[in-house]
Amino acid sequence: DKEGVEPNIAAMHVRAVFTVLQQAVSPGEFADVRANFSPDYEELFAVPNIF
């Protein structure tokens, strides 16, 4: 709601942030971040297929 965009667009933005974060930190650090989210958020951690 705060971003003011449709939910599917917001999900794309979240995936982009998670993708950059995953590249910026160690696998263990990313796993620690991921562990803070419920399974409901699992699809947002999927790497986008842009090819």
Protein backbone atom coordinates (compact mmCIF):
# COMPACT_ATOMS: atom_id res chain seq x y z
CA ASP A 1 0.00 0.00 0.00
CA LYS A 2 2.71 2.47 0.94
CA GLU A 3 4.48 2.16 -2.38
CA GLY A 4 1.29 3.06 -4.22
CA VAL A 5 1.60 0.37 -6.90
CA GLU A 6 -0.26 -2.80 -7.79
CA PRO A 7 0.64 -5.88 -5.69
CA ASN A 8 2.30 -7.68 -8.61
CA ILE A 9 4.56 -4.65 -9.23
CA ALA A 10 5.41 -4.41 -5.53
CA ALA A 11 6.32 -8.13 -5.54
CA MET A 12 8.68 -7.53 -8.47
CA HIS A 13 10.35 -4.73 -6.51
CA VAL A 14 10.75 -6.95 -3.43
CA ARG A 15 12.26 -9.72 -5.56
CA ALA A 16 14.73 -7.23 -7.03
CA VAL A 17 15.79 -6.10 -3.55
CA PHE A 18 16.20 -9.69 -2.35
CA THR A 19 18.22 -10.56 -5.48
CA VAL A 20 20.62 -7.66 -4.90
CA LEU A 21 20.84 -8.47 -1.19
CA GLN A 22 21.64 -12.10 -1.95
CA GLN A 23 24.51 -10.99 -4.19
CA ALA A 24 25.82 -8.51 -1.60
CA VAL A 25 26.04 -10.75 1.47
CA SER A 26 27.32 -14.22 2.25
CA PRO A 27 25.01 -17.21 1.81
CA GLY A 28 24.83 -17.59 5.59
CA GLU A 29 23.85 -13.98 6.11
CA PHE A 30 21.16 -14.26 3.45
CA ALA A 31 19.87 -17.45 5.07
CA ASP A 32 19.64 -15.54 8.36
CA VAL A 33 17.57 -12.81 6.69
CA ARG A 34 15.37 -15.37 4.99
CA ALA A 35 14.77 -17.20 8.28
CA ASN A 36 13.01 -14.10 9.61
CA PHE A 37 10.19 -14.47 7.09
CA SER A 38 7.31 -16.92 7.27
CA PRO A 39 6.82 -19.47 4.46
CA ASP A 40 4.16 -17.11 3.05
CA TYR A 41 7.01 -14.99 1.68
CA GLU A 42 8.88 -17.87 0.00
CA GLU A 43 7.82 -16.90 -3.53
CA LEU A 44 9.40 -13.46 -3.05
CA PHE A 45 12.81 -15.07 -2.57
CA ALA A 46 12.67 -16.75 -5.98
CA VAL A 47 15.23 -15.43 -8.41
CA PRO A 48 13.38 -13.75 -11.27
CA ASN A 49 13.71 -15.41 -14.65
CA ILE A 50 14.47 -12.55 -17.02
CA PHE A 51 15.76 -14.56 -19.97
